[in-house]
Amino acid sequence: GAVVSQHPSWVICKSGTSVKIECRSLDFQATTMFWYRQFPKQSLMLMATSNEGSKATYEQGVEKDKFLINHASLTLSTLTVTSAHPEDSSFYICSASSREVEQYFGPGTRLTVT
Amino acid sequence: GQNIDQPTEMTATEGAIVQINCTYQTSGFNGLFWYQQHAGEAPTFLSYNVLDGLEEKGRFSSFLSRSKGYSYLLLKELQMKDSASYLCAVMDSNYQLIWGAGTKLIIKP
């Protein structure tokens, strides 16, 4: 089956620093990648959708200058949280899809900002 | 607006059967997904329904009625490892997933 990896699986950083999260599709080419954020006991919240080689489309309320998304290839997308603050602490999950309807999820990255 | 409703929490007994309902109102419909999510982990795919009817896959079955905007996930022969949150998600006319808040299923011995 389709496998999506994320790195790192968890990260702790200091307030004001930036953190980069990688999302890779290991055995298929992902034409579209999605970035979600999930706070405890809440559902997934879509942050942005990115297509390879083009700018990401951000959901309303998500600051594109704070959450930088790069989808440089058909197997890699990165999310950079710039100038992180404690309220950015969350579970960040990426998913990837090819031409199929289904999205394949990565294992998630738990970010803690101190 | 778009809306997905599912119960917040359900409790069931090991070995029993449980049905988790999901109702939706979305802008268009391109299929309904059920995902399982264990605490601290990402969701894993369970089922996809785009036509009316029942799809059976082992101990799990999913039902869809597009005219009623309704789906359910049926779990049989419950095991302790089935304790998790179950997320209902609908793909709208823009092929964007609209997520329910999830149903936390607690299995008791």
PDB file of N, CA and C in Angstrom, chain A residues 36 38 42-44 46 59 91 93 101-103 105-108 110, chain B residues 30 33 35 37 40-43 45 48 87 91 96-97 99-101:
ATOM      1  N   TYR A  36      -2.370  19.144   7.864  1.00  0.00           N
ATOM      2  CA  TYR A  36      -3.416  19.281   8.867  1.00  0.00           C
ATOM      3  C   TYR A  36      -2.787  19.610  10.218  1.00  0.00           C
ATOM      4  N   GLN A  38      -3.961  19.251  14.408  1.00  0.00           N
ATOM      5  CA  GLN A  38      -4.961  18.668  15.285  1.00  0.00           C
ATOM      6  C   GLN A  38      -4.608  18.986  16.733  1.00  0.00           C
ATOM      7  N   GLN A  42      -9.666  17.254  19.430  1.00  0.00           N
ATOM      8  CA  GLN A  42     -10.360  17.924  18.343  1.00  0.00           C
ATOM      9  C   GLN A  42     -10.104  17.202  17.035  1.00  0.00           C
ATOM     10  N   SER A  43     -10.909  17.521  16.034  1.00  0.00           N
ATOM     11  CA  SER A  43     -10.740  16.861  14.749  1.00  0.00           C
ATOM     12  C   SER A  43      -9.604  17.503  13.964  1.00  0.00           C
ATOM     13  N   LEU A  44      -9.308  16.886  12.850  1.00  0.00           N
ATOM     14  CA  LEU A  44      -8.280  17.426  11.968  1.00  0.00           C
ATOM     15  C   LEU A  44      -8.733  18.761  11.387  1.00  0.00           C
ATOM     16  N   LEU A  46      -7.707  21.255   8.312  1.00  0.00           N
ATOM     17  CA  LEU A  46      -6.869  21.439   7.138  1.00  0.00           C
ATOM     18  C   LEU A  46      -6.227  22.818   7.173  1.00  0.00           C
ATOM     19  N   GLU A  59      -5.927  27.596   3.905  1.00  0.00           N
ATOM     20  CA  GLU A  59      -7.298  27.739   4.395  1.00  0.00           C
ATOM     21  C   GLU A  59      -7.437  29.087   5.114  1.00  0.00           C
ATOM     22  N   PHE A  91      -0.326  18.781  16.982  1.00  0.00           N
ATOM     23  CA  PHE A  91       0.003  17.571  16.224  1.00  0.00           C
ATOM     24  C   PHE A  91      -0.192  17.928  14.751  1.00  0.00           C
ATOM     25  N   ILE A  93      -0.093  16.815  10.860  1.00  0.00           N
ATOM     26  CA  ILE A  93      -0.202  15.600  10.053  1.00  0.00           C
ATOM     27  C   ILE A  93      -0.251  15.981   8.581  1.00  0.00           C
ATOM     28  N   VAL A 101      -8.756   9.199  -5.179  1.00  0.00           N
ATOM     29  CA  VAL A 101      -9.502  10.013  -4.244  1.00  0.00           C
ATOM     30  C   VAL A 101      -8.911   9.942  -2.842  1.00  0.00           C
ATOM     31  N   GLU A 102      -8.420   8.749  -2.470  1.00  0.00           N
ATOM     32  CA  GLU A 102      -7.982   8.546  -1.089  1.00  0.00           C
ATOM     33  C   GLU A 102      -6.741   9.351  -0.766  1.00  0.00           C
ATOM     34  N   GLN A 103      -6.695   9.836   0.463  1.00  0.00           N
ATOM     35  CA  GLN A 103      -5.509  10.489   0.999  1.00  0.00           C
ATOM     36  C   GLN A 103      -4.811   9.499   1.917  1.00  0.00           C
ATOM     37  N   PHE A 105      -2.158   9.096   4.929  1.00  0.00           N
ATOM     38  CA  PHE A 105      -1.649   9.954   5.993  1.00  0.00           C
ATOM     39  C   PHE A 105      -0.262   9.545   6.467  1.00  0.00           C
ATOM     40  N   GLY A 106       0.521  10.552   6.794  1.00  0.00           N
ATOM     41  CA  GLY A 106       1.771  10.302   7.486  1.00  0.00           C
ATOM     42  C   GLY A 106       1.496  10.049   8.950  1.00  0.00           C
ATOM     43  N   PRO A 107       2.513   9.658   9.703  1.00  0.00           N
ATOM     44  CA  PRO A 107       2.330   9.313  11.115  1.00  0.00           C
ATOM     45  C   PRO A 107       2.168  10.520  12.027  1.00  0.00           C
ATOM     46  N   GLY A 108       2.408  11.718  11.509  1.00  0.00           N
ATOM     47  CA  GLY A 108       2.230  12.920  12.319  1.00  0.00           C
ATOM     48  C   GLY A 108       3.503  13.365  13.010  1.00  0.00           C
ATOM     49  N   ARG A 110       4.556  15.695  16.405  1.00  0.00           N
ATOM     50  CA  ARG A 110       4.089  16.425  17.587  1.00  0.00           C
ATOM     51  C   ARG A 110       5.069  17.544  17.885  1.00  0.00           C
TER      52      ARG A 110
ATOM     53  N   ASN B  30     -18.489  13.665  -3.129  1.00  0.00           N
ATOM     54  CA  ASN B  30     -17.614  12.802  -3.926  1.00  0.00           C
ATOM     55  C   ASN B  30     -17.107  11.641  -3.095  1.00  0.00           C
ATOM     56  N   PHE B  33     -15.609   8.896   3.758  1.00  0.00           N
ATOM     57  CA  PHE B  33     -14.525   8.094   4.302  1.00  0.00           C
ATOM     58  C   PHE B  33     -14.731   7.862   5.792  1.00  0.00           C
ATOM     59  N   TYR B  35     -12.181   6.844   9.010  1.00  0.00           N
ATOM     60  CA  TYR B  35     -10.811   6.648   9.452  1.00  0.00           C
ATOM     61  C   TYR B  35     -10.811   6.257  10.927  1.00  0.00           C
ATOM     62  N   GLN B  37      -8.451   6.493  14.370  1.00  0.00           N
ATOM     63  CA  GLN B  37      -7.308   7.209  14.903  1.00  0.00           C
ATOM     64  C   GLN B  37      -7.093   6.842  16.360  1.00  0.00           C
ATOM     65  N   GLY B  40      -2.740   9.890  19.827  1.00  0.00           N
ATOM     66  CA  GLY B  40      -1.363  10.246  19.528  1.00  0.00           C
ATOM     67  C   GLY B  40      -0.851   9.769  18.192  1.00  0.00           C
ATOM     68  N   GLU B  41      -1.730   9.195  17.392  1.00  0.00           N
ATOM     69  CA  GLU B  41      -1.315   8.700  16.085  1.00  0.00           C
ATOM     70  C   GLU B  41      -2.130   9.365  14.982  1.00  0.00           C
ATOM     71  N   ALA B  42      -1.650   9.239  13.760  1.00  0.00           N
ATOM     72  CA  ALA B  42      -2.379   9.772  12.615  1.00  0.00           C
ATOM     73  C   ALA B  42      -3.530   8.837  12.237  1.00  0.00           C
ATOM     74  N   PRO B  43      -4.502   9.344  11.515  1.00  0.00           N
ATOM     75  CA  PRO B  43      -5.624   8.493  11.090  1.00  0.00           C
ATOM     76  C   PRO B  43      -5.189   7.398  10.123  1.00  0.00           C
ATOM     77  N   PHE B  45      -6.881   4.701   7.226  1.00  0.00           N
ATOM     78  CA  PHE B  45      -8.048   4.517   6.367  1.00  0.00           C
ATOM     79  C   PHE B  45      -8.791   3.224   6.705  1.00  0.00           C
ATOM     80  N   TYR B  48     -14.266   3.578   2.204  1.00  0.00           N
ATOM     81  CA  TYR B  48     -14.673   4.650   1.303  1.00  0.00           C
ATOM     82  C   TYR B  48     -15.967   4.220   0.629  1.00  0.00           C
ATOM     83  N   LEU B  87     -13.281   8.689  12.726  1.00  0.00           N
ATOM     84  CA  LEU B  87     -13.550   9.952  12.047  1.00  0.00           C
ATOM     85  C   LEU B  87     -14.310   9.712  10.760  1.00  0.00           C
ATOM     86  N   MET B  91     -15.962  14.035   1.121  1.00  0.00           N
ATOM     87  CA  MET B  91     -15.270  14.792   0.076  1.00  0.00           C
ATOM     88  C   MET B  91     -16.306  15.603  -0.683  1.00  0.00           C
ATOM     89  N   GLN B  96     -12.413  18.332  -1.584  1.00  0.00           N
ATOM     90  CA  GLN B  96     -11.807  18.645  -0.306  1.00  0.00           C
ATOM     91  C   GLN B  96     -12.511  17.835   0.783  1.00  0.00           C
ATOM     92  N   LEU B  97     -11.733  17.294   1.707  1.00  0.00           N
ATOM     93  CA  LEU B  97     -12.304  16.503   2.788  1.00  0.00           C
ATOM     94  C   LEU B  97     -12.845  17.404   3.876  1.00  0.00           C
ATOM     95  N   TRP B  99     -14.188  17.183   7.644  1.00  0.00           N
ATOM     96  CA  TRP B  99     -14.031  16.205   8.714  1.00  0.00           C
ATOM     97  C   TRP B  99     -15.060  16.395   9.817  1.00  0.00           C
ATOM     98  N   GLY B 100     -15.565  15.270  10.312  1.00  0.00           N
ATOM     99  CA  GLY B 100     -16.333  15.289  11.543  1.00  0.00           C
ATOM    100  C   GLY B 100     -15.368  15.394  12.720  1.00  0.00           C
ATOM    101  N   ALA B 101     -15.936  15.638  13.904  1.00  0.00           N
ATOM    102  CA  ALA B 101     -15.105  15.801  15.092  1.00  0.00           C
ATOM    103  C   ALA B 101     -14.607  14.478  15.645  1.00  0.00           C
TER     104      ALA B 101
END
